[in-house]
Amino acid sequence: MSLQLYIHVPFCEKKCHYCDFASWESPAVTQRKWFETTLEEIDRAGKQWTGDRKVRTVFFGGGTPSVVPASFLEKILVKLRANFDLSSIEEMTLEVNPSSLTNDKLNAWRQLGFGRVSLGVQSFDPDELKLLGRVHSPEGAQAALELLASEPGLRFSGDLIFGLPGQTPERFLQNLEMLLQYDPGHVSFYGLTVEAGTMFDRWHRDGKLVLPDGEAYQAMYSEGVALLKRRGLHRYEVSNFSKPGKECLHNQGYWRDAPYLAFGPGAHGYDGVRRWMNPHDLEDYLRWGEQGFPDASREWDELDAEARLAETVSLGLRQAQGFNLVEVELKHGIRFPVSVFEKWETAKCLERVKGSVRLMDEGWPLLDEICADLLAKTKHPVVV
Ligand code: SF4
């Protein structure tokens, strides 16, 4: 299977209040150190990698890749091309925030070959943006979307968050309606989770954040899905929606067991058997580079048979296409007894179509519960 490459750009203009990603507000001198270390890390991976070098997708994520100079992105791409085969690449994505998008930057990224932009909008409501700690205004997000929508041939996605403190389903749907005015071919929306160690975590524990109740949360999700469906964007993964042919190939690769190499602090790689994570903190990552990127300083995870099966089931169910029973049998040597699915089929939450098991409309809000139930039952599958 072709390779995917991910570059983690760990810098942001300002840390958002809900964010626990590997991202920091750092001066130019630190950004340069990250850039130089990443170039070396790519060279080292190029020497070590023994798998297929044909690259299908490249994704620059973060952090905020749009805050670093385009010359850094250019040199990283040159380095990737020197080590891997990017001649038949199908998708190159850049994550962008509205406050660091300009016409000049967009032109430079286009010249470098980026054909897809993922824009972190999160909300169009000034109070919600302030609460989240975002640096852009509603007008800034609108201007950024206008610029992206006017760029010929560019695919772009808008990201929103729902389930914000004090948010109602109506307010979330207004955000979604506003985004749809710019006709993005792709939309992602994620429910807010309060992550440990963030400002939101502190406020939550102090009782200063009142999150929507379960009913309002579910209404935001299901009404959001329905609105997108009416506008021609289908749910291809629990949080991702697109017009036909505009799905994010890079993320699909993650859900479909493609191998990927990832560069930068906290970046995760996978060679088809093992997963690993680079040192998470920026200082640790830079020091790791100075030491010659020893494997022992990475976190490693070799999945056993049970964990691999669980991953196939859970990643499959997250996608509209579900998981295929023949593929499970070939890959894991396991055949599910039909009785495993009966409860959810009777409840019209799950269906089997042409050998695949997939969620039905009623099942999506119960994804976690269904997944846990099936996984509990995978403890007693038929070994082929
Ligand atoms: S812009 Fe994104 S990565 Fe940066 S702090 Fe905000 S949420 Fe985190």
Short mmCIF file of C-alpha atoms and ligand atoms in Angstrom, two decimals:
data_model
loop_
_atom_site.label_atom_id
_atom_site.label_comp_id
_atom_site.label_asym_id
_atom_site.label_seq_id
_atom_site.Cartn_x
_atom_site.Cartn_y
_atom_site.Cartn_z
CA MET A 1 0.00 0.00 0.00
CA SER A 2 1.31 3.48 -0.86
CA LEU A 3 2.85 5.60 1.83
CA GLN A 4 1.45 8.70 3.50
CA LEU A 5 3.58 11.49 4.97
CA TYR A 6 2.65 13.85 7.78
CA ILE A 7 4.63 16.91 8.88
CA HIS A 8 3.78 18.36 12.29
CA VAL A 9 4.32 22.13 12.47
CA PRO A 10 4.15 22.79 16.23
CA PHE A 11 3.63 26.55 16.31
CA CYS A 12 0.63 28.79 16.86
CA GLU A 13 0.14 32.51 17.22
CA LYS A 14 -1.51 31.90 20.56
CA LYS A 15 -2.50 28.78 22.49
CA CYS A 16 -6.26 28.20 22.37
CA HIS A 17 -8.01 27.58 25.69
CA TYR A 18 -9.22 24.07 24.80
CA CYS A 19 -6.13 22.78 22.99
CA ASP A 20 -3.83 19.98 24.13
CA PHE A 21 -2.06 19.45 20.80
CA ALA A 22 1.72 19.65 20.56
CA SER A 23 1.80 23.37 19.75
CA TRP A 24 3.56 26.36 21.21
CA GLU A 25 3.92 30.11 20.80
CA SER A 26 7.60 30.23 19.87
CA PRO A 27 10.01 32.85 18.50
CA ALA A 28 11.47 32.67 15.00
CA VAL A 29 14.75 31.26 16.29
CA THR A 30 12.95 28.22 17.76
CA GLN A 31 10.93 27.77 14.61
CA ARG A 32 14.18 27.61 12.66
CA LYS A 33 15.57 24.94 15.00
CA TRP A 34 12.41 22.84 14.51
CA PHE A 35 12.73 23.30 10.74
CA GLU A 36 16.36 22.18 10.66
CA THR A 37 15.68 19.20 12.94
CA THR A 38 12.73 18.13 10.79
CA LEU A 39 14.88 18.19 7.66
CA GLU A 40 17.37 15.90 9.40
CA GLU A 41 14.58 13.62 10.64
CA ILE A 42 13.29 13.22 7.08
CA ASP A 43 16.77 12.30 5.85
CA ARG A 44 17.14 9.73 8.58
CA ALA A 45 13.71 8.20 7.86
CA GLY A 46 14.55 8.08 4.16
CA LYS A 47 17.67 6.04 4.93
CA GLN A 48 15.84 3.66 7.29
CA TRP A 49 12.54 3.10 5.47
CA THR A 50 12.42 -0.29 3.75
CA GLY A 51 8.79 -0.20 2.55
CA ASP A 52 7.17 1.20 -0.58
CA ARG A 53 8.46 4.74 -1.25
CA LYS A 54 5.59 5.77 -3.49
CA VAL A 55 3.76 8.52 -1.65
CA ARG A 56 0.01 8.95 -2.08
CA THR A 57 -0.66 11.89 0.26
CA VAL A 58 1.24 14.58 2.15
CA PHE A 59 -0.39 16.46 5.02
CA PHE A 60 1.09 19.44 6.88
CA GLY A 61 -0.78 19.72 10.17
CA GLY A 62 -0.25 21.30 13.51
CA GLY A 63 -0.18 23.56 15.32
CA THR A 64 -0.64 26.03 12.53
CA PRO A 65 1.43 25.31 9.41
CA SER A 66 0.31 28.63 7.90
CA VAL A 67 2.35 30.62 10.48
CA VAL A 68 5.77 29.42 9.29
CA PRO A 69 7.42 30.93 6.20
CA ALA A 70 6.50 29.31 2.88
CA SER A 71 10.25 28.84 2.31
CA PHE A 72 10.27 26.30 5.21
CA LEU A 73 7.44 24.36 3.59
CA GLU A 74 9.23 24.48 0.25
CA LYS A 75 12.50 23.12 1.65
CA ILE A 76 10.70 20.38 3.56
CA LEU A 77 9.01 19.33 0.31
CA VAL A 78 12.37 19.31 -1.48
CA LYS A 79 13.70 17.06 1.27
CA LEU A 80 10.69 14.73 1.04
CA ARG A 81 11.18 14.46 -2.73
CA ALA A 82 14.85 13.64 -2.23
CA ASN A 83 13.95 10.71 0.03
CA PHE A 84 10.61 9.43 -1.26
CA ASP A 85 8.76 9.13 -4.57
CA LEU A 86 6.23 11.95 -4.80
CA SER A 87 5.81 11.66 -8.57
CA SER A 88 2.27 10.26 -8.42
CA ILE A 89 0.99 12.06 -5.35
CA GLU A 90 -2.81 12.38 -5.20
CA GLU A 91 -3.34 14.91 -2.43
CA MET A 92 -1.32 17.57 -0.62
CA THR A 93 -3.05 19.32 2.28
CA LEU A 94 -2.10 22.30 4.43
CA GLU A 95 -3.86 23.16 7.68
CA VAL A 96 -4.48 26.87 7.88
CA ASN A 97 -5.92 29.33 10.37
CA PRO A 98 -7.87 32.39 9.18
CA SER A 99 -5.53 34.88 10.88
CA SER A 100 -2.45 33.65 9.00
CA LEU A 101 -4.00 33.32 5.55
CA THR A 102 -3.12 36.01 3.00
CA ASN A 103 -3.39 36.21 -0.75
CA ASP A 104 0.40 36.12 -1.12
CA LYS A 105 0.73 33.07 1.11
CA LEU A 106 -2.02 31.24 -0.73
CA ASN A 107 -0.27 31.93 -4.05
CA ALA A 108 3.02 30.63 -2.63
CA TRP A 109 1.38 27.44 -1.28
CA ARG A 110 -0.34 26.83 -4.62
CA GLN A 111 2.99 27.13 -6.40
CA LEU A 112 4.42 24.54 -4.03
CA GLY A 113 1.69 22.12 -5.11
CA PHE A 114 -0.82 22.30 -2.24
CA GLY A 115 -4.19 21.43 -3.75
CA ARG A 116 -6.16 21.21 -0.52
CA VAL A 117 -6.53 23.52 2.49
CA SER A 118 -8.18 22.65 5.80
CA LEU A 119 -9.31 25.86 7.52
CA GLY A 120 -9.78 25.98 11.30
CA VAL A 121 -12.89 28.15 11.63
CA GLN A 122 -14.43 26.54 14.78
CA SER A 123 -17.17 29.19 15.11
CA PHE A 124 -18.49 32.43 13.61
CA ASP A 125 -19.83 33.67 16.91
CA PRO A 126 -17.62 36.38 18.50
CA ASP A 127 -18.36 35.23 22.07
CA GLU A 128 -17.64 31.60 21.24
CA LEU A 129 -14.39 32.53 19.49
CA LYS A 130 -13.34 34.57 22.51
CA LEU A 131 -14.17 31.74 24.90
CA LEU A 132 -12.18 29.29 22.77
CA GLY A 133 -9.22 31.68 22.76
CA ARG A 134 -9.07 31.85 18.98
CA VAL A 135 -7.17 34.80 17.52
CA HIS A 136 -9.47 35.39 14.56
CA SER A 137 -12.77 37.27 14.39
CA PRO A 138 -15.93 36.12 12.58
CA GLU A 139 -15.07 38.62 9.82
CA GLY A 140 -11.56 37.17 9.58
CA ALA A 141 -12.97 33.67 9.08
CA GLN A 142 -15.36 34.96 6.42
CA ALA A 143 -12.58 36.78 4.56
CA ALA A 144 -10.42 33.64 4.64
CA LEU A 145 -13.26 31.50 3.28
CA GLU A 146 -13.94 34.03 0.55
CA LEU A 147 -10.32 33.88 -0.51
CA LEU A 148 -10.26 30.07 -0.55
CA ALA A 149 -13.57 29.87 -2.42
CA SER A 150 -12.28 32.22 -5.12
CA GLU A 151 -9.12 30.19 -5.79
CA PRO A 152 -9.68 28.09 -8.94
CA GLY A 153 -9.17 24.36 -8.55
CA LEU A 154 -8.49 24.47 -4.81
CA ARG A 155 -10.24 21.92 -2.58
CA PHE A 156 -10.94 23.25 0.88
CA SER A 157 -12.50 22.10 4.10
CA GLY A 158 -13.94 24.11 7.02
CA ASP A 159 -13.64 22.82 10.60
CA LEU A 160 -16.19 23.64 13.30
CA ILE A 161 -16.55 22.62 16.95
CA PHE A 162 -19.92 21.90 18.52
CA GLY A 163 -21.04 21.35 22.11
CA LEU A 164 -19.40 24.58 23.30
CA PRO A 165 -20.27 25.97 26.73
CA GLY A 166 -23.59 27.77 26.49
CA GLN A 167 -24.10 26.75 22.86
CA THR A 168 -27.59 25.82 21.66
CA PRO A 169 -28.40 23.64 18.65
CA GLU A 170 -29.71 26.78 16.87
CA ARG A 171 -26.42 28.60 17.41
CA PHE A 172 -24.39 25.68 16.11
CA LEU A 173 -26.60 25.37 13.03
CA GLN A 174 -26.08 29.08 12.36
CA ASN A 175 -22.33 28.45 12.34
CA LEU A 176 -22.81 25.59 9.92
CA GLU A 177 -25.12 27.65 7.67
CA MET A 178 -22.54 30.42 7.57
CA LEU A 179 -19.79 27.98 6.57
CA LEU A 180 -21.97 26.49 3.84
CA GLN A 181 -22.38 29.91 2.23
CA TYR A 182 -18.82 29.48 0.95
CA ASP A 183 -19.61 26.11 -0.62
CA PRO A 184 -16.76 24.07 0.90
CA GLY A 185 -16.49 20.63 -0.67
CA HIS A 186 -15.65 19.24 2.75
CA VAL A 187 -16.71 19.97 6.32
CA SER A 188 -15.46 18.51 9.60
CA PHE A 189 -17.22 19.08 12.89
CA TYR A 190 -16.11 17.73 16.21
CA GLY A 191 -17.74 17.69 19.63
CA LEU A 192 -15.77 19.62 22.22
CA THR A 193 -13.87 17.49 24.69
CA VAL A 194 -12.34 19.06 27.78
CA GLU A 195 -8.75 17.84 27.73
CA ALA A 196 -6.66 17.51 30.87
CA GLY A 197 -4.20 20.31 31.46
CA THR A 198 -5.94 22.89 29.29
CA MET A 199 -7.42 26.20 30.40
CA PHE A 200 -10.88 24.68 29.74
CA ASP A 201 -10.03 21.85 32.12
CA ARG A 202 -9.25 24.35 34.88
CA TRP A 203 -12.39 26.39 34.23
CA HIS A 204 -14.46 23.22 34.09
CA ARG A 205 -13.17 21.99 37.42
CA ASP A 206 -13.82 25.45 38.91
CA GLY A 207 -17.43 25.21 37.71
CA LYS A 208 -16.98 28.10 35.28
CA LEU A 209 -17.89 26.14 32.13
CA VAL A 210 -21.41 24.89 31.65
CA LEU A 211 -21.51 22.36 28.83
CA PRO A 212 -24.71 21.56 26.88
CA ASP A 213 -26.61 18.54 28.20
CA GLY A 214 -26.63 15.21 26.34
CA GLU A 215 -29.88 15.96 24.52
CA ALA A 216 -28.68 19.31 23.16
CA TYR A 217 -25.34 17.76 22.21
CA GLN A 218 -27.03 14.96 20.24
CA ALA A 219 -29.37 17.47 18.59
CA MET A 220 -26.39 19.53 17.38
CA TYR A 221 -24.81 16.45 15.86
CA SER A 222 -27.86 14.92 14.21
CA GLU A 223 -29.31 18.23 12.96
CA GLY A 224 -25.87 19.18 11.66
CA VAL A 225 -25.64 15.87 9.78
CA ALA A 226 -29.14 16.40 8.33
CA LEU A 227 -28.33 19.94 7.19
CA LEU A 228 -25.15 18.81 5.45
CA LYS A 229 -26.98 15.96 3.77
CA ARG A 230 -29.56 18.39 2.37
CA ARG A 231 -26.69 20.42 0.92
CA GLY A 232 -25.09 17.42 -0.76
CA LEU A 233 -22.32 16.65 1.75
CA HIS A 234 -22.43 13.03 2.81
CA ARG A 235 -21.07 11.65 6.06
CA TYR A 236 -18.15 9.41 5.15
CA GLU A 237 -16.79 9.32 8.70
CA VAL A 238 -18.43 10.18 11.99
CA SER A 239 -17.05 13.76 11.99
CA ASN A 240 -16.25 14.25 8.30
CA PHE A 241 -18.56 15.18 5.44
CA SER A 242 -17.90 15.81 1.79
CA LYS A 243 -19.30 16.20 -1.65
CA PRO A 244 -18.66 13.10 -3.78
CA GLY A 245 -14.98 12.74 -4.60
CA LYS A 246 -13.88 15.46 -2.12
CA GLU A 247 -13.12 13.15 0.81
CA CYS A 248 -9.78 13.64 2.57
CA LEU A 249 -7.65 10.80 1.20
CA HIS A 250 -4.98 11.28 3.85
CA ASN A 251 -7.37 10.77 6.77
CA GLN A 252 -9.06 7.88 4.98
CA GLY A 253 -5.64 6.24 4.83
CA TYR A 254 -5.38 6.42 8.64
CA TRP A 255 -8.73 4.69 8.99
CA ARG A 256 -7.88 2.06 6.36
CA ASP A 257 -4.58 0.83 7.72
CA ALA A 258 -2.22 2.64 5.31
CA PRO A 259 1.38 3.00 6.52
CA TYR A 260 2.52 6.53 7.31
CA LEU A 261 5.65 8.33 8.35
CA ALA A 262 5.31 11.44 10.46
CA PHE A 263 7.86 14.10 11.32
CA GLY A 264 8.01 16.62 14.13
CA PRO A 265 7.31 16.67 17.88
CA GLY A 266 4.64 14.23 19.03
CA ALA A 267 4.14 12.94 15.47
CA HIS A 268 2.89 9.35 15.13
CA GLY A 269 4.16 6.85 12.55
CA TYR A 270 3.01 3.38 11.49
CA ASP A 271 4.74 0.81 9.31
CA GLY A 272 1.85 -1.65 9.07
CA VAL A 273 2.92 -3.54 12.20
CA ARG A 274 4.21 -1.11 14.79
CA ARG A 275 3.14 2.36 15.82
CA TRP A 276 5.43 4.92 17.37
CA MET A 277 5.39 8.45 18.67
CA ASN A 278 8.20 11.00 18.55
CA PRO A 279 9.13 12.88 21.74
CA HIS A 280 6.15 15.13 22.39
CA ASP A 281 7.63 18.31 23.83
CA LEU A 282 9.41 20.67 21.51
CA GLU A 283 12.57 20.88 23.63
CA ASP A 284 12.68 17.06 23.92
CA TYR A 285 12.22 16.75 20.18
CA LEU A 286 15.07 19.16 19.43
CA ARG A 287 17.32 17.34 21.91
CA TRP A 288 16.33 14.00 20.33
CA GLY A 289 17.52 15.37 17.00
CA GLU A 290 20.85 16.46 18.50
CA GLN A 291 21.28 12.90 19.80
CA GLY A 292 20.74 11.44 16.32
CA PHE A 293 17.02 10.46 16.70
CA PRO A 294 17.56 7.26 18.75
CA ASP A 295 14.64 4.84 18.42
CA ALA A 296 14.78 4.16 22.15
CA SER A 297 13.51 7.69 22.84
CA ARG A 298 10.31 7.08 20.91
CA GLU A 299 7.22 5.50 22.40
CA TRP A 300 6.51 2.18 20.64
CA ASP A 301 3.34 0.18 20.42
CA GLU A 302 3.24 -3.24 18.77
CA LEU A 303 -0.39 -4.28 18.49
CA ASP A 304 -1.27 -7.86 19.43
CA ALA A 305 -3.89 -9.85 17.51
CA GLU A 306 -6.75 -8.75 19.75
CA ALA A 307 -5.82 -5.07 19.53
CA ARG A 308 -5.49 -5.25 15.75
CA LEU A 309 -8.93 -6.76 15.39
CA ALA A 310 -10.38 -4.15 17.75
CA GLU A 311 -8.81 -1.44 15.62
CA THR A 312 -10.23 -2.84 12.39
CA VAL A 313 -13.72 -2.95 13.91
CA SER A 314 -13.63 0.48 15.54
CA LEU A 315 -12.01 2.31 12.63
CA GLY A 316 -14.34 0.54 10.20
CA LEU A 317 -17.47 1.48 12.12
CA ARG A 318 -16.44 5.16 12.24
CA GLN A 319 -16.68 5.18 8.45
CA ALA A 320 -19.89 5.06 6.44
CA GLN A 321 -18.53 2.05 4.54
CA GLY A 322 -18.14 0.04 7.76
CA PHE A 323 -15.87 -2.99 7.92
CA ASN A 324 -15.86 -5.91 5.54
CA LEU A 325 -16.32 -9.40 6.96
CA VAL A 326 -14.24 -11.14 4.29
CA GLU A 327 -11.39 -8.70 4.84
CA VAL A 328 -11.57 -9.31 8.59
CA GLU A 329 -11.43 -13.04 7.94
CA LEU A 330 -8.44 -12.75 5.60
CA LYS A 331 -6.56 -10.29 7.78
CA HIS A 332 -7.32 -11.62 11.25
CA GLY A 333 -8.35 -15.24 10.67
CA ILE A 334 -11.61 -14.55 12.51
CA ARG A 335 -15.23 -15.18 11.52
CA PHE A 336 -17.95 -13.35 13.46
CA PRO A 337 -20.99 -15.41 14.41
CA VAL A 338 -24.04 -13.66 12.94
CA SER A 339 -25.59 -13.48 16.42
CA VAL A 340 -23.03 -10.80 17.33
CA PHE A 341 -24.90 -8.26 15.18
CA GLU A 342 -28.50 -9.30 15.87
CA LYS A 343 -29.24 -6.94 18.75
CA TRP A 344 -28.19 -3.87 16.76
CA GLU A 345 -29.74 -5.06 13.51
CA THR A 346 -33.08 -5.54 15.24
CA ALA A 347 -32.79 -2.01 16.67
CA LYS A 348 -32.11 -0.73 13.10
CA CYS A 349 -28.74 0.65 14.18
CA LEU A 350 -26.55 -1.67 12.12
CA GLU A 351 -26.87 -3.41 8.77
CA ARG A 352 -24.96 -5.95 6.75
CA VAL A 353 -24.72 -5.03 3.08
CA LYS A 354 -22.69 -7.01 0.54
CA GLY A 355 -20.53 -8.51 3.25
CA SER A 356 -19.88 -5.21 5.07
CA VAL A 357 -21.13 -4.23 8.51
CA ARG A 358 -22.04 -0.57 8.78
CA LEU A 359 -24.01 1.84 10.92
CA MET A 360 -27.49 3.01 10.00
CA ASP A 361 -28.79 6.52 10.78
CA GLU A 362 -30.10 5.47 14.19
CA GLY A 363 -26.78 3.87 15.04
CA TRP A 364 -24.43 6.85 14.58
CA PRO A 365 -25.24 8.55 17.90
CA LEU A 366 -24.55 5.17 19.55
CA LEU A 367 -21.24 4.56 17.80
CA ASP A 368 -19.23 4.18 21.03
CA GLU A 369 -21.77 1.88 22.64
CA ILE A 370 -22.12 -0.34 19.56
CA CYS A 371 -18.39 -0.49 19.12
CA ALA A 372 -17.83 -1.50 22.75
CA ASP A 373 -20.53 -4.17 22.47
CA LEU A 374 -19.08 -5.69 19.30
CA LEU A 375 -15.58 -5.58 20.74
CA ALA A 376 -16.74 -7.35 23.89
CA LYS A 377 -18.20 -10.04 21.64
CA THR A 378 -14.99 -10.32 19.59
CA LYS A 379 -13.63 -12.08 22.67
CA HIS A 380 -15.58 -15.11 21.42
CA PRO A 381 -15.32 -15.06 17.62
CA VAL A 382 -14.87 -18.18 15.52
CA VAL A 383 -11.20 -18.63 14.66
CA VAL A 384 -11.02 -19.73 11.01
S1 SF4 B 1 -4.72 26.93 16.52
FE1 SF4 B 1 -5.17 24.72 16.71
S2 SF4 B 1 -3.24 23.77 17.32
FE2 SF4 B 1 -3.04 25.99 17.66
S3 SF4 B 1 -3.55 26.28 19.79
FE3 SF4 B 1 -5.44 26.60 18.61
S4 SF4 B 1 -6.43 24.58 18.53
FE4 SF4 B 1 -4.32 24.27 19.21
#
